[in-house]
Short mmCIF file of C-alpha atoms and ligand atoms in Angstrom, two decimals:
data_model
loop_
_atom_site.label_atom_id
_atom_site.label_comp_id
_atom_site.label_asym_id
_atom_site.label_seq_id
_atom_site.Cartn_x
_atom_site.Cartn_y
_atom_site.Cartn_z
CA MET Y 1 -76.42 37.76 -183.35
CA GLN Y 2 -74.06 40.46 -182.16
CA LYS Y 3 -74.85 43.92 -183.41
CA THR Y 4 -72.52 45.48 -186.00
CA LEU Y 5 -72.00 49.20 -186.49
CA VAL Y 6 -70.16 50.78 -189.42
CA MET Y 7 -68.95 54.33 -188.72
CA LYS Y 8 -67.61 56.55 -191.50
CA PHE Y 9 -65.62 59.67 -190.67
CA GLY Y 10 -65.52 62.40 -193.33
CA GLY Y 11 -62.64 64.65 -194.34
CA THR Y 12 -63.15 67.37 -191.73
CA SER Y 13 -63.69 64.73 -189.04
CA VAL Y 14 -60.15 63.42 -189.63
CA GLY Y 15 -58.79 66.75 -190.85
CA SER Y 16 -56.78 67.90 -187.81
CA ALA Y 17 -55.39 66.72 -184.49
CA ASP Y 18 -58.34 68.31 -182.73
CA ALA Y 19 -60.83 66.49 -184.96
CA LEU Y 20 -58.98 63.19 -184.63
CA SER Y 21 -59.13 63.40 -180.85
CA LYS Y 22 -62.91 63.78 -181.15
CA VAL Y 23 -62.94 60.65 -183.31
CA ILE Y 24 -61.05 58.74 -180.60
CA GLN Y 25 -63.60 59.84 -178.03
CA ILE Y 26 -66.48 58.80 -180.29
CA ILE Y 27 -64.95 55.35 -180.89
CA THR Y 28 -64.29 54.92 -177.17
CA ASP Y 29 -67.87 55.86 -176.27
CA THR Y 30 -69.45 53.78 -179.02
CA LYS Y 31 -67.51 50.69 -177.97
CA LYS Y 32 -69.55 50.62 -174.78
CA ASP Y 33 -72.74 49.86 -176.72
CA TRP Y 34 -71.56 47.98 -179.80
CA GLU Y 35 -69.63 44.70 -179.85
CA ARG Y 36 -68.60 44.92 -183.49
CA ILE Y 37 -67.45 48.23 -184.98
CA VAL Y 38 -65.94 48.91 -188.40
CA VAL Y 39 -64.43 52.34 -189.11
CA VAL Y 40 -64.22 53.81 -192.61
CA THR Y 41 -62.16 56.94 -193.18
CA SER Y 42 -61.97 59.68 -195.80
CA ALA Y 43 -58.81 61.52 -196.71
CA MET Y 44 -58.00 64.52 -194.50
CA ALA Y 45 -60.06 67.55 -195.57
CA GLY Y 46 -58.78 69.18 -198.76
CA VAL Y 47 -56.32 66.40 -199.58
CA THR Y 48 -58.24 64.75 -202.45
CA ASN Y 49 -58.69 68.14 -204.15
CA LEU Y 50 -55.02 68.89 -203.71
CA LEU Y 51 -54.01 65.54 -205.21
CA LEU Y 52 -56.29 65.85 -208.21
CA ASP Y 53 -55.27 69.48 -208.81
CA SER Y 54 -51.62 68.37 -208.87
CA ALA Y 55 -52.45 65.71 -211.46
CA ALA Y 56 -54.41 68.21 -213.57
CA SER Y 57 -51.52 70.70 -213.48
CA ALA Y 58 -49.06 67.96 -214.35
CA ALA Y 59 -51.16 67.04 -217.39
CA ARG Y 60 -50.68 70.65 -218.56
CA GLY Y 61 -46.95 70.21 -218.04
CA LYS Y 62 -46.90 72.28 -214.86
CA LEU Y 63 -44.98 70.84 -211.91
CA ASP Y 64 -43.98 74.09 -210.20
CA ALA Y 65 -46.61 73.83 -207.44
CA LEU Y 66 -45.61 70.27 -206.59
CA PRO Y 67 -43.02 71.11 -203.87
CA ALA Y 68 -45.62 73.28 -202.08
CA THR Y 69 -48.18 70.47 -202.33
CA GLU Y 70 -45.68 67.98 -200.91
CA ALA Y 71 -45.00 70.33 -198.02
CA THR Y 72 -48.72 70.86 -197.31
CA LEU Y 73 -49.43 67.13 -197.32
CA ARG Y 74 -46.48 66.41 -195.08
CA GLU Y 75 -47.40 69.10 -192.63
CA LYS Y 76 -51.08 68.15 -192.43
CA HIS Y 77 -50.30 64.53 -191.52
CA PHE Y 78 -47.15 65.18 -189.54
CA VAL Y 79 -48.62 67.82 -187.24
CA ALA Y 80 -51.52 65.53 -186.29
CA ALA Y 81 -49.15 62.59 -185.77
CA GLN Y 82 -46.85 64.72 -183.64
CA GLN Y 83 -49.70 65.67 -181.34
CA LEU Y 84 -51.55 62.37 -181.12
CA ILE Y 85 -48.93 59.61 -181.40
CA PRO Y 86 -46.52 60.02 -178.47
CA ASP Y 87 -45.18 56.48 -179.02
CA GLU Y 88 -42.07 57.34 -181.03
CA ALA Y 89 -41.62 54.05 -182.87
CA LEU Y 90 -45.26 53.99 -183.98
CA ARG Y 91 -45.12 57.65 -185.00
CA LYS Y 92 -41.93 57.24 -187.03
CA GLN Y 93 -43.22 54.17 -188.80
CA THR Y 94 -46.55 55.88 -189.60
CA LEU Y 95 -44.85 59.00 -190.93
CA ALA Y 96 -42.43 56.97 -193.02
CA GLU Y 97 -45.36 55.14 -194.63
CA ILE Y 98 -47.18 58.42 -195.30
CA ASP Y 99 -44.02 59.88 -196.79
CA GLU Y 100 -43.84 57.01 -199.27
CA PHE Y 101 -47.24 58.00 -200.63
CA ILE Y 102 -46.11 61.60 -200.99
CA VAL Y 103 -43.11 60.36 -202.98
CA THR Y 104 -45.50 58.25 -205.09
CA LEU Y 105 -47.54 61.38 -205.83
CA VAL Y 106 -44.45 63.18 -207.06
CA ASP Y 107 -43.48 60.24 -209.25
CA LEU Y 108 -46.98 59.94 -210.70
CA CYS Y 109 -47.16 63.67 -211.44
CA LYS Y 110 -43.79 63.59 -213.19
CA ALA Y 111 -44.98 60.67 -215.32
CA ILE Y 112 -48.21 62.53 -216.12
CA ALA Y 113 -46.22 65.62 -217.13
CA ILE Y 114 -44.06 63.57 -219.50
CA LEU Y 115 -47.09 61.91 -221.09
CA GLY Y 116 -49.00 65.19 -221.21
CA GLU Y 117 -52.19 63.51 -220.03
CA ALA Y 118 -53.66 61.70 -217.05
CA SER Y 119 -55.85 58.71 -217.83
CA PRO Y 120 -58.82 57.98 -215.52
CA ARG Y 121 -56.85 55.01 -214.21
CA VAL Y 122 -53.89 57.18 -213.23
CA LEU Y 123 -56.21 59.77 -211.71
CA ASP Y 124 -57.65 57.05 -209.47
CA ALA Y 125 -54.16 55.99 -208.43
CA VAL Y 126 -53.48 59.65 -207.50
CA ALA Y 127 -56.84 60.28 -205.78
CA SER Y 128 -56.53 57.08 -203.70
CA LEU Y 129 -53.37 58.37 -201.99
CA GLY Y 130 -55.38 60.62 -199.66
CA GLU Y 131 -57.29 57.80 -197.99
CA ARG Y 132 -54.21 55.57 -197.97
CA MET Y 133 -52.38 58.22 -195.96
CA SER Y 134 -55.25 59.08 -193.61
CA VAL Y 135 -56.01 55.43 -192.78
CA ARG Y 136 -52.44 55.02 -191.55
CA LEU Y 137 -52.65 58.12 -189.43
CA LEU Y 138 -56.05 57.24 -187.97
CA THR Y 139 -55.14 53.62 -187.20
CA ALA Y 140 -51.97 54.70 -185.43
CA VAL Y 141 -53.86 57.33 -183.45
CA VAL Y 142 -56.54 54.84 -182.43
CA LYS Y 143 -53.97 52.22 -181.43
CA ASN Y 144 -52.03 54.81 -179.50
CA ALA Y 145 -55.20 55.53 -177.52
CA GLY Y 146 -55.15 51.90 -176.37
CA ILE Y 147 -57.95 50.71 -178.62
CA SER Y 148 -57.47 47.41 -180.37
CA ALA Y 149 -57.57 48.19 -184.10
CA GLN Y 150 -56.15 47.03 -187.42
CA ARG Y 151 -55.76 48.79 -190.74
CA VAL Y 152 -57.39 47.10 -193.72
CA GLU Y 153 -56.94 48.36 -197.28
CA ALA Y 154 -60.25 48.72 -199.12
CA THR Y 155 -58.54 47.15 -202.14
CA GLU Y 156 -58.80 43.92 -200.12
CA LEU Y 157 -62.54 44.44 -199.62
CA ILE Y 158 -64.30 46.29 -202.43
CA VAL Y 159 -64.23 44.62 -205.84
CA THR Y 160 -65.26 46.89 -208.70
CA ASN Y 161 -65.37 47.04 -212.47
CA ALA Y 162 -62.77 49.09 -214.35
CA ASN Y 163 -64.95 52.18 -214.73
CA TYR Y 164 -62.27 54.39 -213.19
CA GLN Y 165 -63.38 57.50 -211.26
CA SER Y 166 -66.88 56.12 -210.78
CA ALA Y 167 -66.33 52.39 -210.41
CA HIS Y 168 -69.27 50.06 -209.86
CA PRO Y 169 -68.93 47.46 -207.10
CA ASP Y 170 -69.44 43.75 -207.66
CA PHE Y 171 -71.62 43.32 -204.59
CA LYS Y 172 -71.40 39.54 -204.42
CA ALA Y 173 -67.62 39.33 -204.68
CA THR Y 174 -67.31 42.28 -202.30
CA ALA Y 175 -69.59 40.71 -199.67
CA GLU Y 176 -67.49 37.55 -199.69
CA LYS Y 177 -64.24 39.46 -199.29
CA VAL Y 178 -65.61 41.77 -196.61
CA LYS Y 179 -66.94 38.88 -194.53
CA ALA Y 180 -63.79 36.79 -194.92
CA ARG Y 181 -61.47 39.67 -194.03
CA LEU Y 182 -63.42 41.53 -191.35
CA ASN Y 183 -65.35 38.89 -189.44
CA PRO Y 184 -62.23 37.29 -187.88
CA LEU Y 185 -61.09 40.73 -186.66
CA LEU Y 186 -64.52 41.64 -185.34
CA GLY Y 187 -64.76 38.26 -183.62
CA ALA Y 188 -61.48 39.03 -181.86
CA GLN Y 189 -62.79 42.45 -180.69
CA ILE Y 190 -60.45 44.26 -183.08
CA ILE Y 191 -61.79 47.35 -184.88
CA PRO Y 192 -60.97 47.21 -188.59
CA ILE Y 193 -60.15 50.69 -189.91
CA THR Y 194 -60.41 50.92 -193.66
CA THR Y 195 -60.21 53.43 -196.48
CA GLY Y 196 -63.41 54.80 -197.95
CA PHE Y 197 -63.66 55.84 -201.60
CA ILE Y 198 -61.31 53.14 -202.90
CA GLY Y 199 -61.82 49.76 -204.52
CA ALA Y 200 -59.90 47.50 -206.86
CA THR Y 201 -60.66 45.57 -210.03
CA PRO Y 202 -60.43 41.76 -209.82
CA GLU Y 203 -56.91 42.16 -211.27
CA GLY Y 204 -55.97 44.44 -208.38
CA SER Y 205 -55.90 47.81 -210.13
CA ILE Y 206 -56.99 50.66 -207.83
CA THR Y 207 -60.34 52.33 -208.59
CA THR Y 208 -62.44 54.98 -206.86
CA LEU Y 209 -66.18 55.09 -206.37
CA GLY Y 210 -66.58 58.77 -207.33
CA ARG Y 211 -66.05 62.01 -205.39
CA GLY Y 212 -67.58 61.90 -201.94
CA GLY Y 213 -67.70 58.11 -202.26
CA SER Y 214 -66.60 57.19 -198.73
CA ASP Y 215 -70.23 57.31 -197.61
CA TYR Y 216 -70.96 54.70 -200.27
CA SER Y 217 -68.04 52.55 -199.05
CA ALA Y 218 -69.56 52.50 -195.56
CA ALA Y 219 -72.94 51.44 -196.94
CA ILE Y 220 -71.39 48.68 -199.09
CA ILE Y 221 -69.49 47.28 -196.09
CA GLY Y 222 -72.61 47.62 -193.93
CA GLN Y 223 -74.63 45.63 -196.43
CA ALA Y 224 -71.95 42.93 -196.70
CA LEU Y 225 -71.82 42.50 -192.92
CA GLN Y 226 -75.60 42.83 -192.48
CA ALA Y 227 -74.83 45.63 -190.07
CA HIS Y 228 -77.48 46.98 -187.78
CA ASP Y 229 -76.53 50.60 -188.38
CA VAL Y 230 -74.30 52.80 -190.53
CA TRP Y 231 -73.36 56.16 -189.00
CA ILE Y 232 -71.95 58.90 -191.22
CA TRP Y 233 -69.91 61.28 -189.04
CA THR Y 234 -69.53 64.68 -190.67
CA ASP Y 235 -69.13 68.36 -189.77
CA VAL Y 236 -72.80 69.41 -189.44
CA ASP Y 237 -75.71 68.26 -187.25
CA GLY Y 238 -77.14 65.85 -189.83
CA ILE Y 239 -79.21 66.59 -192.92
CA MET Y 240 -80.51 70.12 -192.68
CA THR Y 241 -83.20 72.24 -194.27
CA THR Y 242 -80.46 73.59 -196.52
CA ASP Y 243 -76.68 73.88 -196.70
CA PRO Y 244 -75.76 75.81 -193.54
CA ARG Y 245 -72.92 77.42 -195.48
CA ILE Y 246 -75.54 79.28 -197.52
CA VAL Y 247 -78.10 79.80 -194.75
CA PRO Y 248 -76.58 79.66 -191.25
CA GLU Y 249 -80.09 79.38 -189.70
CA ALA Y 250 -80.67 76.01 -191.43
CA GLN Y 251 -82.22 73.45 -189.10
CA THR Y 252 -81.59 69.74 -188.68
CA LEU Y 253 -84.23 67.37 -190.04
CA PRO Y 254 -84.43 64.69 -187.33
CA GLU Y 255 -85.97 62.18 -189.75
CA VAL Y 256 -85.81 62.04 -193.52
CA THR Y 257 -87.52 59.47 -195.74
CA TYR Y 258 -85.65 57.38 -198.30
CA HIS Y 259 -87.35 59.27 -201.11
CA GLU Y 260 -86.45 62.65 -199.71
CA VAL Y 261 -82.85 61.81 -199.03
CA ALA Y 262 -82.43 60.32 -202.50
CA GLU Y 263 -83.64 63.59 -204.08
CA LEU Y 264 -81.60 65.74 -201.71
CA ALA Y 265 -78.39 63.81 -202.28
CA TYR Y 266 -78.92 63.67 -206.04
CA TYR Y 267 -79.65 67.38 -206.24
CA GLY Y 268 -76.59 68.59 -204.45
CA ALA Y 269 -76.85 68.07 -200.66
CA LYS Y 270 -73.21 67.04 -200.40
CA VAL Y 271 -73.75 65.75 -196.87
CA LEU Y 272 -74.55 62.25 -198.22
CA HIS Y 273 -73.35 60.57 -201.40
CA PRO Y 274 -76.44 59.61 -203.43
CA LYS Y 275 -75.31 56.01 -203.93
CA THR Y 276 -75.23 55.39 -200.16
CA ILE Y 277 -78.96 54.96 -199.93
CA ARG Y 278 -79.55 51.85 -202.03
CA PRO Y 279 -77.38 49.36 -200.10
CA VAL Y 280 -78.79 50.44 -196.75
CA VAL Y 281 -82.40 50.37 -197.93
CA GLU Y 282 -81.94 46.98 -199.61
CA ALA Y 283 -80.32 45.48 -196.54
CA GLY Y 284 -82.73 47.17 -194.09
CA ILE Y 285 -79.86 48.89 -192.31
CA GLY Y 286 -80.40 51.98 -190.14
CA LEU Y 287 -78.61 55.11 -191.40
CA ARG Y 288 -77.73 58.04 -189.21
CA ILE Y 289 -75.89 61.23 -190.12
CA CYS Y 290 -74.22 62.91 -187.16
CA ASN Y 291 -71.71 65.57 -186.19
CA THR Y 292 -68.19 64.65 -185.03
CA PHE Y 293 -67.95 68.10 -183.45
CA ASN Y 294 -71.28 67.81 -181.62
CA PRO Y 295 -71.59 64.08 -180.91
CA SER Y 296 -74.42 64.33 -178.38
CA HIS Y 297 -76.71 65.78 -181.07
CA PRO Y 298 -78.88 62.95 -182.46
CA GLY Y 299 -78.46 64.17 -186.06
CA THR Y 300 -80.66 62.71 -188.80
CA ARG Y 301 -82.15 59.24 -189.11
CA LEU Y 302 -83.33 57.74 -192.35
CA ILE Y 303 -86.83 56.30 -192.19
CA ALA Y 304 -89.17 54.45 -194.55
CA ASN Y 305 -91.86 56.36 -196.38
CA SER Y 306 -94.24 56.94 -193.52
CA PRO Y 307 -95.49 60.41 -192.61
CA ILE Y 308 -93.27 62.21 -190.21
CA ALA Y 309 -94.76 62.80 -186.81
CA GLY Y 310 -94.85 66.47 -185.96
CA ASP Y 311 -93.86 67.39 -189.46
CA ILE Y 312 -97.11 66.58 -191.20
CA GLY Y 313 -98.25 69.65 -193.03
CA LYS Y 314 -94.76 70.63 -193.93
CA ALA Y 315 -94.86 70.19 -197.66
CA LEU Y 316 -91.39 71.54 -198.17
CA ARG Y 317 -88.63 70.18 -196.02
CA ALA Y 318 -85.34 71.15 -197.61
CA VAL Y 319 -83.78 73.07 -200.48
CA THR Y 320 -80.56 72.29 -202.35
CA ALA Y 321 -78.47 73.81 -205.12
CA ILE Y 322 -76.20 72.29 -207.75
CA ARG Y 323 -73.94 74.92 -209.26
CA LYS Y 324 -71.90 75.10 -212.45
CA GLN Y 325 -74.46 73.66 -214.84
CA ARG Y 326 -75.37 74.72 -218.37
CA LEU Y 327 -78.78 74.49 -220.01
CA MET Y 328 -78.48 73.03 -223.48
CA THR Y 329 -81.33 73.65 -225.95
CA ILE Y 330 -82.02 71.98 -229.29
CA GLU Y 331 -84.54 73.99 -231.29
CA GLY Y 332 -86.21 73.84 -234.66
CA ARG Y 333 -89.66 73.82 -236.24
CA GLY Y 334 -88.65 70.84 -238.35
CA MET Y 335 -88.04 68.75 -235.23
CA LEU Y 336 -91.72 67.90 -235.09
CA GLY Y 337 -91.29 65.48 -237.95
CA VAL Y 338 -87.87 64.07 -237.13
CA PRO Y 339 -88.22 60.66 -235.45
CA GLY Y 340 -86.32 59.87 -232.29
CA VAL Y 341 -84.80 63.32 -231.73
CA ALA Y 342 -84.78 62.94 -227.95
CA ALA Y 343 -83.30 59.44 -228.09
CA ARG Y 344 -80.57 60.59 -230.45
CA ALA Y 345 -79.85 63.72 -228.42
CA PHE Y 346 -79.46 61.77 -225.19
CA GLY Y 347 -77.51 59.08 -227.01
CA ALA Y 348 -75.05 61.76 -228.11
CA VAL Y 349 -74.83 63.11 -224.55
CA ALA Y 350 -74.31 59.59 -223.18
CA SER Y 351 -71.46 59.01 -225.65
CA THR Y 352 -69.56 61.74 -223.79
CA LYS Y 353 -70.24 59.93 -220.46
CA THR Y 354 -72.10 62.99 -219.18
CA SER Y 355 -75.14 62.56 -216.97
CA VAL Y 356 -78.17 64.80 -217.30
CA PRO Y 357 -79.64 65.94 -213.98
CA LEU Y 358 -82.68 67.73 -215.42
CA ILE Y 359 -84.76 67.61 -218.60
CA THR Y 360 -87.63 69.82 -219.74
CA GLN Y 361 -89.46 69.46 -223.02
CA ALA Y 362 -92.19 71.71 -224.31
CA SER Y 363 -95.11 69.60 -225.55
CA SER Y 364 -94.91 71.27 -228.96
CA GLU Y 365 -91.79 69.14 -229.56
CA GLN Y 366 -90.10 72.17 -231.09
CA SER Y 367 -87.37 72.22 -228.50
CA ILE Y 368 -85.60 69.97 -226.03
CA CYS Y 369 -83.83 71.51 -223.11
CA PHE Y 370 -81.66 69.81 -220.51
CA ALA Y 371 -78.96 70.55 -217.97
CA ILE Y 372 -75.41 69.23 -217.99
CA PRO Y 373 -72.36 70.02 -215.85
CA SER Y 374 -70.47 73.05 -217.23
CA GLU Y 375 -67.21 71.10 -217.40
CA SER Y 376 -68.75 68.77 -220.01
CA ALA Y 377 -70.53 71.49 -221.99
CA ALA Y 378 -68.08 71.95 -224.86
CA CYS Y 379 -67.77 68.23 -225.41
CA VAL Y 380 -71.58 67.68 -225.30
CA LEU Y 381 -72.21 70.55 -227.73
CA ALA Y 382 -69.73 69.06 -230.21
CA ALA Y 383 -71.34 65.60 -229.88
CA LEU Y 384 -74.82 67.06 -230.52
CA GLN Y 385 -73.67 69.06 -233.54
CA GLU Y 386 -72.16 65.92 -235.00
CA ALA Y 387 -75.19 63.76 -234.25
CA PHE Y 388 -77.56 66.25 -235.90
CA ALA Y 389 -75.29 67.44 -238.72
CA ASN Y 390 -77.82 66.37 -241.38
CA GLU Y 391 -80.81 67.98 -239.65
CA ILE Y 392 -78.82 71.19 -239.15
CA ALA Y 393 -77.87 71.20 -242.85
CA ASP Y 394 -81.54 70.59 -243.80
CA GLU Y 395 -82.64 73.30 -241.34
CA ASP Y 396 -84.95 70.91 -239.47
CA ILE Y 397 -82.91 71.95 -236.46
CA ASP Y 398 -82.20 75.68 -236.37
CA HIS Y 399 -80.16 75.96 -233.32
CA ILE Y 400 -78.23 74.05 -230.66
CA TRP Y 401 -77.12 76.45 -227.99
CA MET Y 402 -76.31 76.67 -224.30
CA THR Y 403 -76.60 79.19 -221.49
CA GLU Y 404 -73.85 80.58 -219.30
CA ASP Y 405 -73.34 78.85 -215.94
CA VAL Y 406 -76.63 78.27 -214.12
CA SER Y 407 -77.71 76.42 -210.96
CA ILE Y 408 -80.38 73.83 -210.31
CA ILE Y 409 -82.38 74.63 -207.18
CA THR Y 410 -84.49 71.77 -205.81
CA VAL Y 411 -87.11 71.83 -203.08
CA VAL Y 412 -87.85 68.46 -201.51
CA GLY Y 413 -90.62 67.09 -199.29
CA VAL Y 414 -92.75 63.93 -199.29
CA GLY Y 415 -95.73 65.95 -198.06
CA MET Y 416 -95.81 67.80 -201.38
CA ARG Y 417 -97.74 64.92 -202.96
CA HIS Y 418 -100.80 65.54 -200.87
CA ILE Y 419 -100.80 69.30 -200.80
CA PRO Y 420 -102.13 71.31 -203.72
CA GLY Y 421 -100.60 74.62 -204.66
CA VAL Y 422 -97.06 73.95 -203.47
CA ALA Y 423 -95.51 74.72 -206.86
CA GLY Y 424 -97.45 78.01 -206.93
CA GLN Y 425 -96.07 78.97 -203.52
CA VAL Y 426 -92.55 78.15 -204.61
CA PHE Y 427 -92.73 80.23 -207.78
CA SER Y 428 -94.41 83.22 -206.16
CA GLN Y 429 -91.74 83.20 -203.44
CA LEU Y 430 -89.03 83.28 -206.10
CA GLY Y 431 -90.92 86.02 -207.95
CA LYS Y 432 -91.24 88.04 -204.76
CA HIS Y 433 -87.47 87.91 -204.33
CA GLN Y 434 -86.88 88.64 -208.01
CA ALA Y 435 -85.10 85.39 -208.75
CA ASN Y 436 -85.61 84.66 -212.42
CA VAL Y 437 -86.55 81.03 -213.21
CA LEU Y 438 -85.12 79.80 -216.53
CA ALA Y 439 -86.56 76.27 -216.54
CA ILE Y 440 -88.62 73.96 -214.35
CA ALA Y 441 -88.88 70.20 -213.82
CA GLN Y 442 -90.86 68.08 -211.40
CA GLY Y 443 -89.79 64.56 -210.53
CA SER Y 444 -92.48 61.94 -211.26
CA SER Y 445 -92.36 60.86 -207.62
CA GLU Y 446 -93.68 64.34 -206.73
CA VAL Y 447 -91.19 64.54 -203.91
CA SER Y 448 -89.29 67.41 -205.48
CA ILE Y 449 -89.51 70.39 -207.79
CA SER Y 450 -86.39 71.66 -209.55
CA MET Y 451 -85.83 75.08 -211.03
CA VAL Y 452 -82.95 76.49 -213.01
CA VAL Y 453 -81.71 79.96 -212.05
CA THR Y 454 -78.69 82.03 -213.08
CA ALA Y 455 -75.43 81.62 -211.17
CA GLU Y 456 -75.94 85.10 -209.61
CA ASP Y 457 -79.41 84.24 -208.35
CA THR Y 458 -78.40 80.95 -206.71
CA ASP Y 459 -77.95 82.03 -203.10
CA LEU Y 460 -80.87 84.43 -203.34
CA ALA Y 461 -83.16 81.61 -204.55
CA VAL Y 462 -81.95 79.21 -201.86
CA ARG Y 463 -82.51 81.81 -199.13
CA ALA Y 464 -85.94 82.71 -200.45
CA LEU Y 465 -87.09 79.10 -200.56
CA HIS Y 466 -85.56 78.36 -197.20
CA GLU Y 467 -87.59 81.21 -195.77
CA LEU Y 468 -90.69 79.52 -197.19
CA ILE Y 469 -89.72 76.21 -195.56
CA ILE Y 470 -89.31 77.87 -192.19
CA GLN Y 471 -92.54 79.86 -192.47
CA GLN Y 472 -94.68 76.96 -193.52
CA SER Y 473 -97.30 77.31 -190.89
CA SER Y 474 -99.09 79.14 -193.69
CA PRO Y 475 -102.71 77.84 -193.93
CA ASN Y 476 -102.24 77.14 -197.63
CA LEU Y 477 -99.73 74.47 -196.79
CA ILE Y 478 -101.97 72.42 -194.49
CA PRO Y 479 -102.55 68.99 -196.06
CA SER Y 480 -105.72 68.70 -198.10
CA SER Y 481 -106.63 65.25 -196.76
P1 ADP B 501 -67.61 64.90 -195.21
O1 ADP B 501 -66.23 65.34 -195.52
O2 ADP B 501 -67.87 64.67 -193.76
O3 ADP B 501 -68.08 63.77 -196.08
P2 ADP B 501 -69.00 66.78 -196.89
O4 ADP B 501 -68.30 68.08 -197.06
O5 ADP B 501 -68.94 65.78 -197.98
O6 ADP B 501 -68.51 66.16 -195.52
O7 ADP B 501 -70.54 67.06 -196.54
C1 ADP B 501 -70.89 67.88 -195.45
C2 ADP B 501 -71.24 69.27 -195.97
O8 ADP B 501 -72.42 69.18 -196.76
C3 ADP B 501 -71.62 70.26 -194.90
O9 ADP B 501 -70.49 70.87 -194.35
C4 ADP B 501 -72.53 71.23 -195.63
O10 ADP B 501 -71.86 72.41 -196.01
C5 ADP B 501 -72.92 70.48 -196.90
N1 ADP B 501 -74.38 70.41 -197.11
C6 ADP B 501 -75.01 70.70 -198.28
N2 ADP B 501 -76.33 70.57 -198.15
C7 ADP B 501 -76.58 70.18 -196.89
C8 ADP B 501 -77.77 69.87 -196.14
N3 ADP B 501 -78.98 69.93 -196.69
N4 ADP B 501 -77.63 69.50 -194.85
C9 ADP B 501 -76.40 69.43 -194.28
N5 ADP B 501 -75.25 69.71 -194.92
C10 ADP B 501 -75.32 70.08 -196.20
N1 LIG B 502 -61.82 61.82 -200.20
C1 LIG B 502 -62.81 61.59 -201.24
C2 LIG B 502 -63.30 62.90 -201.82
O1 LIG B 502 -62.90 63.96 -201.36
C3 LIG B 502 -63.93 60.73 -200.78
C4 LIG B 502 -64.76 61.26 -199.63
O2 LIG B 502 -64.32 62.15 -198.89
O3 LIG B 502 -65.87 60.75 -199.45
O4 LIG B 502 -64.06 62.89 -202.76
MG1 MG B 503 -68.72 63.70 -198.11
#
């Protein structure tokens, strides 16, 4: 069977004329080794944020920034087209199509302003415009470079439920559509170029897979086509020991296990969307994360859970941070006797559609403490107060309260399982740097330890733990077996 490669290009990778010309070079080079290539694109960098900010302002009745947004969007796409599509007819047609989406944005924002609210469905219609514009630009640029390519809307490929803003794919229906639509193109040596992030319900209403979801789109298409490899092209040299924006000395991890990457992605390493992992693992597809701006660098490869040659003894491999969280605590001596407090508390949280990234409970059962995103805090607090109104009145629960903004810091490494004393090292390092730990949780897989620190201590804690990762030739971190 001919080998299939799915390549996803992130926002920065398609974010300027310079970046797009690197993408052309990468596609040209890759074509030499791969018979069948599918390209998945994100919106140009910053565009999705801009679109969603416009919708949020419109919901507050504010449309004054809209002309500036229109101008920014036009310029971003037009400048790149001007530089990379010399064929005038193709350029004009591409720009006219992009302009239609900009007009659609204006119309949608005006409608939102009149209604005074933006439903999740409308927000998906708005957010999808970014990829729908960039796919037109990229396809035209690729064609202009003499490469045989065809644009395919992801609404023709990815079938999802109607859970707008975080839609769940119907994998079976999607696989059928992907194969039926893409195989004929691939068989004819045409590169399909499609939008990441977007899907559609069976009725054809546009959905999105969640922020950063283009990585997931690539994995879903890879699984459907039984691809050999999925390559995620981004703006850094693969998965690194930490976010290089916080610690510029961060180093690339050449290999990362499924377990590690799942924890890293879940706990804030934005470089890979957490949902990407499951389809590739299930379908046995190779996953590589690589740098559009440094394509000869091998980047990071995902591997199964075997020990990592040369890295054995490194208990800690990477550190991540998720910001803008609140710690919510439910406290009361009477809680000891109240049945099902935890179930009811998390039921109340779930009713607000908020997910809980971290839970700690003291064994005394006199308090439950968990983290939630700050943006959902007010709504979660209200839901908890309602759910426990009787217990609060009876004084079985004394207090439901939350902290200011905090961050969850997570250290990850499969080697941690076999090495005693890692947690001790982590906490003394934080103590040495005077980062105050507010709460702790360890995943049952023992691949990660998470700590909650104040917003001010976030970068300090990440730097301190990164230092520990880099220094780990320490004899205390040699494996015990
Ligand atoms: P793309 O637009 O290509 O999808 P993202 O911005 O979503 O790119 O993800 C890449 C960014 O992830 C990097 O620029 C980097 O700042 C951030 N990042 C966070 N943690 C890590 C990490 N451990 N390794 C590499 N990058 C990381
Ligand atoms: N453009 C979308 C976002 O910014 C999806 C992605 O880039 O993966 O969230
Ligand atoms: Mg991303």
